[in-house]
Amino acid sequence: MKQCIYCDAPFQVRASWAGIFGVEKEKLLCDTCSRKLENLVGPLCEICGRSLNDLDETFHDRTLCRDCIRWEEDVQWQDVLKKNRSLYKYNAFLKEIMAQFKYRGDYALGELFGESLVSLYRSDFKGKVLVPIPLSNERLYERGFNQADVLANMIGQPVQALKRAHHEEKQSKKTRDARIHKAENPFVIVADVRKDIAEAHITMIDDIYTTGATVRYAAKALLDCGAKSVSSLTVARG
Ligand SMILES: [Zn+2]
Ligand SMILES: [Zn+2]
């Protein structure tokens, strides 16, 4: 008998061929909880990876969702994010799990997604340089660890290429006009890894893709530093 990592219910692990040959990692969720995780089923938006089936026809053009069409129409964001793929729909259940993962500092919850994340990485992103999306320093202090780092470390050896910029102090010195019209990138590149980024195809790792703004700003910083292409892989698609 095992205990579900989320609801604590005891459950039986059925033997499977994969299990017998030691391929399958131990299950951490009971069947009831496992069923609450919703996969993203195709057709998917070619850029952000959301399921187009979930959208009314007016919100997509069969290949891209309306949000991505809008991003691509804006010259400064065109071709910035190559593609995003996520494991699950960000439903109420996943929201609760992610909240635990973030605030309880629970590494086991990272293990929960590790195996699936690795296989999605292998099928869609193999051979790319891994870059976790950093938390702001305040958040990092609050939580004690960055979930994106935990996830990236499960896939391979990430390069800590991005850090959060500190625009706040500088912002106040600028004219109001400059502040409003030139939104500054919240990410900057860590100086010593510039050579790892130049010419590289990059996969950024994060927990959630929501509006797509965070990953696009991060991608822009990497492209400005010479990266060839930037994609992202997340656990949840909001
Ligand atoms: Zn459970
Ligand atoms: Zn999209």
mmCIF file of C-alpha atoms and ligand atoms in Angstrom:
data_model
loop_
_atom_site.group_PDB
_atom_site.id
_atom_site.type_symbol
_atom_site.label_atom_id
_atom_site.label_comp_id
_atom_site.label_asym_id
_atom_site.label_seq_id
_atom_site.Cartn_x
_atom_site.Cartn_y
_atom_site.Cartn_z
ATOM 1 C CA MET A 1 0.000 0.000 0.000
ATOM 2 C CA LYS A 2 1.167 3.491 -0.808
ATOM 3 C CA GLN A 3 -0.117 6.841 0.322
ATOM 4 C CA CYS A 4 -1.237 9.495 -2.151
ATOM 5 C CA ILE A 5 1.126 12.463 -2.006
ATOM 6 C CA TYR A 6 -1.815 14.840 -2.407
ATOM 7 C CA CYS A 7 -4.871 13.457 -0.555
ATOM 8 C CA ASP A 8 -3.092 10.962 1.727
ATOM 9 C CA ALA A 9 -5.468 8.182 0.695
ATOM 10 C CA PRO A 10 -3.850 4.746 0.686
ATOM 11 C CA PHE A 11 -3.723 3.082 -2.723
ATOM 12 C CA GLN A 12 -2.557 -0.092 -4.365
ATOM 13 C CA VAL A 13 0.154 0.028 -7.001
ATOM 14 C CA ARG A 14 -0.691 -2.355 -9.795
ATOM 15 C CA ALA A 15 2.173 -4.236 -11.327
ATOM 16 C CA SER A 16 2.790 -3.293 -14.929
ATOM 17 C CA TRP A 17 5.337 -4.494 -17.474
ATOM 18 C CA ALA A 18 7.077 -1.170 -17.282
ATOM 19 C CA GLY A 19 7.159 -1.480 -13.494
ATOM 20 C CA ILE A 20 8.555 -4.994 -13.616
ATOM 21 C CA PHE A 21 11.382 -3.851 -15.832
ATOM 22 C CA GLY A 22 12.000 -0.905 -13.591
ATOM 23 C CA VAL A 23 11.176 1.705 -16.229
ATOM 24 C CA GLU A 24 8.161 3.228 -14.575
ATOM 25 C CA LYS A 25 8.841 5.437 -11.610
ATOM 26 C CA GLU A 26 6.763 4.825 -8.533
ATOM 27 C CA LYS A 27 3.325 6.348 -8.688
ATOM 28 C CA LEU A 28 2.786 9.196 -6.259
ATOM 29 C CA LEU A 29 -0.888 10.017 -6.801
ATOM 30 C CA CYS A 30 -3.881 7.761 -6.162
ATOM 31 C CA ASP A 31 -6.116 6.997 -9.168
ATOM 32 C CA THR A 32 -8.784 9.487 -8.093
ATOM 33 C CA CYS A 33 -6.240 12.303 -7.979
ATOM 34 C CA SER A 34 -4.457 11.188 -11.159
ATOM 35 C CA ARG A 35 -7.734 11.401 -13.055
ATOM 36 C CA LYS A 36 -8.131 15.042 -12.037
ATOM 37 C CA LEU A 37 -5.082 16.031 -14.043
ATOM 38 C CA GLU A 38 -6.263 17.046 -17.518
ATOM 39 C CA ASN A 39 -3.965 16.513 -20.461
ATOM 40 C CA LEU A 40 -3.890 19.056 -23.248
ATOM 41 C CA VAL A 41 -5.443 17.293 -26.202
ATOM 42 C CA GLY A 42 -4.969 18.319 -29.802
ATOM 43 C CA PRO A 43 -5.292 20.179 -31.987
ATOM 44 C CA LEU A 44 -3.060 22.537 -30.016
ATOM 45 C CA CYS A 45 -2.239 26.165 -30.759
ATOM 46 C CA GLU A 46 1.048 25.843 -32.655
ATOM 47 C CA ILE A 47 2.678 28.483 -30.504
ATOM 48 C CA CYS A 48 1.328 28.405 -26.950
ATOM 49 C CA GLY A 49 0.177 24.786 -26.854
ATOM 50 C CA ARG A 50 -3.308 25.406 -25.500
ATOM 51 C CA SER A 51 -6.005 23.054 -26.689
ATOM 52 C CA LEU A 52 -7.992 24.694 -29.496
ATOM 53 C CA ASN A 53 -10.892 22.355 -28.683
ATOM 54 C CA ASP A 54 -11.485 24.387 -25.540
ATOM 55 C CA LEU A 55 -11.966 27.566 -27.524
ATOM 56 C CA ASP A 56 -14.909 28.871 -29.461
ATOM 57 C CA GLU A 57 -14.121 29.039 -33.191
ATOM 58 C CA THR A 58 -13.924 32.814 -33.100
ATOM 59 C CA PHE A 59 -10.949 32.501 -30.740
ATOM 60 C CA HIS A 60 -8.649 30.658 -33.099
ATOM 61 C CA ASP A 61 -7.811 30.241 -36.788
ATOM 62 C CA ARG A 62 -7.256 26.446 -36.624
ATOM 63 C CA THR A 63 -3.518 26.745 -36.057
ATOM 64 C CA LEU A 64 -3.114 29.616 -33.589
ATOM 65 C CA CYS A 65 -5.251 30.926 -30.746
ATOM 66 C CA ARG A 66 -6.402 34.538 -30.769
ATOM 67 C CA ASP A 67 -3.850 35.522 -28.081
ATOM 68 C CA CYS A 68 -0.940 34.210 -30.129
ATOM 69 C CA ILE A 69 -2.286 35.800 -33.309
ATOM 70 C CA ARG A 70 -2.299 39.106 -31.441
ATOM 71 C CA TRP A 71 1.270 38.612 -30.154
ATOM 72 C CA GLU A 72 2.490 37.743 -33.642
ATOM 73 C CA GLU A 73 0.800 40.758 -35.192
ATOM 74 C CA ASP A 74 2.796 43.047 -32.949
ATOM 75 C CA VAL A 75 6.168 43.571 -34.674
ATOM 76 C CA GLN A 76 8.124 43.770 -31.445
ATOM 77 C CA TRP A 77 6.822 40.327 -30.354
ATOM 78 C CA GLN A 78 6.747 38.561 -33.688
ATOM 79 C CA ASP A 79 8.715 35.272 -33.653
ATOM 80 C CA VAL A 80 9.976 35.931 -30.127
ATOM 81 C CA LEU A 81 8.543 32.739 -28.633
ATOM 82 C CA LYS A 82 8.966 29.788 -30.964
ATOM 83 C CA LYS A 83 6.610 27.523 -29.066
ATOM 84 C CA ASN A 84 5.383 26.575 -25.638
ATOM 85 C CA ARG A 85 4.247 23.137 -24.575
ATOM 86 C CA SER A 86 2.675 22.295 -21.235
ATOM 87 C CA LEU A 87 1.799 19.062 -19.479
ATOM 88 C CA TYR A 88 -1.653 19.811 -18.127
ATOM 89 C CA LYS A 89 -4.517 22.239 -18.196
ATOM 90 C CA TYR A 90 -4.341 24.630 -15.241
ATOM 91 C CA ASN A 91 -7.612 23.427 -13.671
ATOM 92 C CA ALA A 92 -8.724 23.833 -10.058
ATOM 93 C CA PHE A 93 -7.027 20.620 -8.972
ATOM 94 C CA LEU A 94 -3.694 21.479 -10.553
ATOM 95 C CA LYS A 95 -3.983 24.957 -9.076
ATOM 96 C CA GLU A 96 -4.148 23.436 -5.595
ATOM 97 C CA ILE A 97 -1.233 21.127 -6.287
ATOM 98 C CA MET A 98 0.878 23.980 -7.654
ATOM 99 C CA ALA A 99 0.069 26.129 -4.637
ATOM 100 C CA GLN A 100 1.445 23.365 -2.415
ATOM 101 C CA PHE A 101 4.458 23.040 -4.642
ATOM 102 C CA LYS A 102 5.156 26.768 -4.417
ATOM 103 C CA TYR A 103 4.481 27.637 -0.858
ATOM 104 C CA ARG A 104 5.161 24.486 1.103
ATOM 105 C CA GLY A 105 8.549 24.055 -0.470
ATOM 106 C CA ASP A 106 7.586 20.498 -1.176
ATOM 107 C CA TYR A 107 10.109 18.833 -3.469
ATOM 108 C CA ALA A 108 7.998 15.699 -3.701
ATOM 109 C CA LEU A 109 5.457 17.633 -5.705
ATOM 110 C CA GLY A 110 8.207 18.410 -8.172
ATOM 111 C CA GLU A 111 8.899 14.717 -8.437
ATOM 112 C CA LEU A 112 5.274 14.323 -9.311
ATOM 113 C CA PHE A 113 5.759 16.098 -12.637
ATOM 114 C CA GLY A 114 9.386 15.280 -13.295
ATOM 115 C CA GLU A 115 8.908 12.092 -15.265
ATOM 116 C CA SER A 116 6.172 13.446 -17.547
ATOM 117 C CA LEU A 117 8.076 16.655 -18.042
ATOM 118 C CA VAL A 118 11.174 14.734 -19.097
ATOM 119 C CA SER A 119 9.212 12.751 -21.678
ATOM 120 C CA LEU A 120 7.559 15.877 -23.097
ATOM 121 C CA TYR A 121 10.999 17.481 -23.261
ATOM 122 C CA ARG A 122 12.397 14.469 -25.099
ATOM 123 C CA SER A 123 9.591 14.366 -27.621
ATOM 124 C CA ASP A 124 9.372 18.102 -28.322
ATOM 125 C CA PHE A 125 12.544 19.888 -27.275
ATOM 126 C CA LYS A 126 15.424 17.426 -27.121
ATOM 127 C CA GLY A 127 18.945 18.791 -27.278
ATOM 128 C CA LYS A 128 18.163 22.341 -26.299
ATOM 129 C CA VAL A 129 19.888 24.465 -23.674
ATOM 130 C CA LEU A 130 17.695 24.527 -20.552
ATOM 131 C CA VAL A 131 17.063 27.868 -18.883
ATOM 132 C CA PRO A 132 14.788 28.149 -15.831
ATOM 133 C CA ILE A 133 12.686 31.301 -15.465
ATOM 134 C CA PRO A 134 13.876 32.994 -12.261
ATOM 135 C CA LEU A 135 11.662 34.249 -9.459
ATOM 136 C CA SER A 136 12.047 37.760 -8.155
ATOM 137 C CA ASN A 137 14.309 37.975 -5.085
ATOM 138 C CA GLU A 138 11.369 38.728 -2.813
ATOM 139 C CA ARG A 139 9.507 35.636 -4.010
ATOM 140 C CA LEU A 140 12.606 33.524 -3.685
ATOM 141 C CA TYR A 141 13.018 34.729 -0.113
ATOM 142 C CA GLU A 142 9.358 33.970 0.641
ATOM 143 C CA ARG A 143 9.430 30.461 -0.806
ATOM 144 C CA GLY A 144 12.993 29.410 -0.269
ATOM 145 C CA PHE A 145 13.363 27.796 -3.695
ATOM 146 C CA ASN A 146 12.417 28.319 -7.303
ATOM 147 C CA GLN A 147 10.111 25.599 -8.609
ATOM 148 C CA ALA A 148 11.368 26.239 -12.151
ATOM 149 C CA ASP A 149 14.901 25.299 -10.980
ATOM 150 C CA VAL A 150 13.631 22.092 -9.423
ATOM 151 C CA LEU A 151 11.849 21.139 -12.641
ATOM 152 C CA ALA A 152 14.775 22.090 -14.882
ATOM 153 C CA ASN A 153 17.166 20.022 -12.750
ATOM 154 C CA MET A 154 14.976 16.982 -13.292
ATOM 155 C CA ILE A 155 15.400 17.283 -17.042
ATOM 156 C CA GLY A 156 19.091 18.039 -17.264
ATOM 157 C CA GLN A 157 21.715 20.606 -16.435
ATOM 158 C CA PRO A 158 20.159 24.023 -16.677
ATOM 159 C CA VAL A 159 22.045 27.231 -17.368
ATOM 160 C CA GLN A 160 21.091 30.043 -14.991
ATOM 161 C CA ALA A 161 21.066 32.572 -17.786
ATOM 162 C CA LEU A 162 18.331 34.916 -16.636
ATOM 163 C CA LYS A 163 17.978 37.099 -13.602
ATOM 164 C CA ARG A 164 15.363 39.589 -12.543
ATOM 165 C CA ALA A 165 16.233 43.183 -13.369
ATOM 166 C CA HIS A 166 15.934 45.901 -10.797
ATOM 167 C CA HIS A 167 14.147 48.614 -12.684
ATOM 168 C CA GLU A 168 12.214 49.990 -9.731
ATOM 169 C CA GLU A 169 14.839 52.463 -8.537
ATOM 170 C CA LYS A 170 15.752 53.566 -12.025
ATOM 171 C CA GLN A 171 12.111 53.937 -13.056
ATOM 172 C CA SER A 172 11.477 56.804 -10.667
ATOM 173 C CA LYS A 173 14.218 58.893 -12.234
ATOM 174 C CA LYS A 174 12.668 58.687 -15.672
ATOM 175 C CA THR A 175 10.048 60.975 -17.032
ATOM 176 C CA ARG A 176 6.502 59.733 -16.729
ATOM 177 C CA ASP A 177 6.291 59.489 -20.494
ATOM 178 C CA ALA A 178 9.316 57.229 -20.765
ATOM 179 C CA ARG A 179 7.959 54.966 -18.043
ATOM 180 C CA ILE A 180 4.602 54.515 -19.702
ATOM 181 C CA HIS A 181 5.754 54.057 -23.256
ATOM 182 C CA LYS A 182 8.800 51.919 -22.707
ATOM 183 C CA ALA A 183 7.926 48.940 -20.587
ATOM 184 C CA GLU A 184 11.285 47.545 -19.555
ATOM 185 C CA ASN A 185 12.125 43.900 -19.712
ATOM 186 C CA PRO A 186 11.946 42.409 -16.206
ATOM 187 C CA PHE A 187 14.734 39.985 -17.189
ATOM 188 C CA VAL A 188 18.403 40.521 -17.882
ATOM 189 C CA ILE A 189 21.126 38.080 -18.905
ATOM 190 C CA VAL A 190 23.698 36.897 -16.369
ATOM 191 C CA ALA A 191 26.982 38.206 -17.769
ATOM 192 C CA ASP A 192 29.126 35.044 -17.434
ATOM 193 C CA VAL A 193 26.794 32.840 -19.455
ATOM 194 C CA ARG A 194 26.567 35.007 -22.552
ATOM 195 C CA LYS A 195 28.689 32.532 -24.491
ATOM 196 C CA ASP A 196 26.338 29.651 -23.575
ATOM 197 C CA ILE A 197 23.400 31.589 -24.949
ATOM 198 C CA ALA A 198 24.852 32.918 -28.179
ATOM 199 C CA GLU A 199 23.779 30.743 -31.144
ATOM 200 C CA ALA A 200 21.907 28.368 -28.816
ATOM 201 C CA HIS A 201 18.452 26.880 -29.208
ATOM 202 C CA ILE A 202 16.883 27.333 -25.800
ATOM 203 C CA THR A 203 14.054 25.757 -23.850
ATOM 204 C CA MET A 204 12.967 27.796 -20.859
ATOM 205 C CA ILE A 205 11.360 25.964 -17.946
ATOM 206 C CA ASP A 206 8.597 27.381 -15.774
ATOM 207 C CA ASP A 207 5.664 26.140 -13.738
ATOM 208 C CA ILE A 208 2.811 27.942 -15.495
ATOM 209 C CA TYR A 209 2.164 29.638 -18.820
ATOM 210 C CA THR A 210 -0.647 32.125 -18.288
ATOM 211 C CA THR A 211 -0.766 35.243 -20.469
ATOM 212 C CA GLY A 212 2.503 34.396 -22.190
ATOM 213 C CA ALA A 213 4.016 37.759 -21.269
ATOM 214 C CA THR A 214 6.606 36.373 -18.827
ATOM 215 C CA VAL A 215 7.994 33.801 -21.248
ATOM 216 C CA ARG A 216 8.036 36.351 -24.079
ATOM 217 C CA TYR A 217 9.996 38.913 -22.077
ATOM 218 C CA ALA A 218 12.439 36.205 -21.019
ATOM 219 C CA ALA A 219 12.718 34.981 -24.616
ATOM 220 C CA LYS A 220 13.370 38.489 -25.854
ATOM 221 C CA ALA A 221 16.254 38.922 -23.398
ATOM 222 C CA LEU A 222 17.784 35.654 -24.626
ATOM 223 C CA LEU A 223 17.318 36.507 -28.315
ATOM 224 C CA ASP A 224 18.876 39.931 -27.766
ATOM 225 C CA CYS A 225 21.878 38.052 -26.421
ATOM 226 C CA GLY A 226 22.222 36.043 -29.637
ATOM 227 C CA ALA A 227 20.109 32.939 -28.981
ATOM 228 C CA LYS A 228 18.925 31.265 -32.196
ATOM 229 C CA SER A 229 15.477 30.258 -30.951
ATOM 230 C CA VAL A 230 13.618 30.230 -27.650
ATOM 231 C CA SER A 231 10.796 27.913 -26.626
ATOM 232 C CA SER A 232 9.257 27.123 -23.264
ATOM 233 C CA LEU A 233 8.083 24.069 -21.385
ATOM 234 C CA THR A 234 5.749 24.386 -18.413
ATOM 235 C CA VAL A 235 3.757 22.095 -16.151
ATOM 236 C CA ALA A 236 0.520 24.023 -16.533
ATOM 237 C CA ARG A 237 -1.185 25.952 -19.329
ATOM 238 C CA GLY A 238 -3.503 28.573 -17.811
HETATM 239 ZN ZN ZN B 1 -5.114 11.152 -3.971
HETATM 240 ZN ZN ZN B 2 -1.748 30.275 -28.617
#
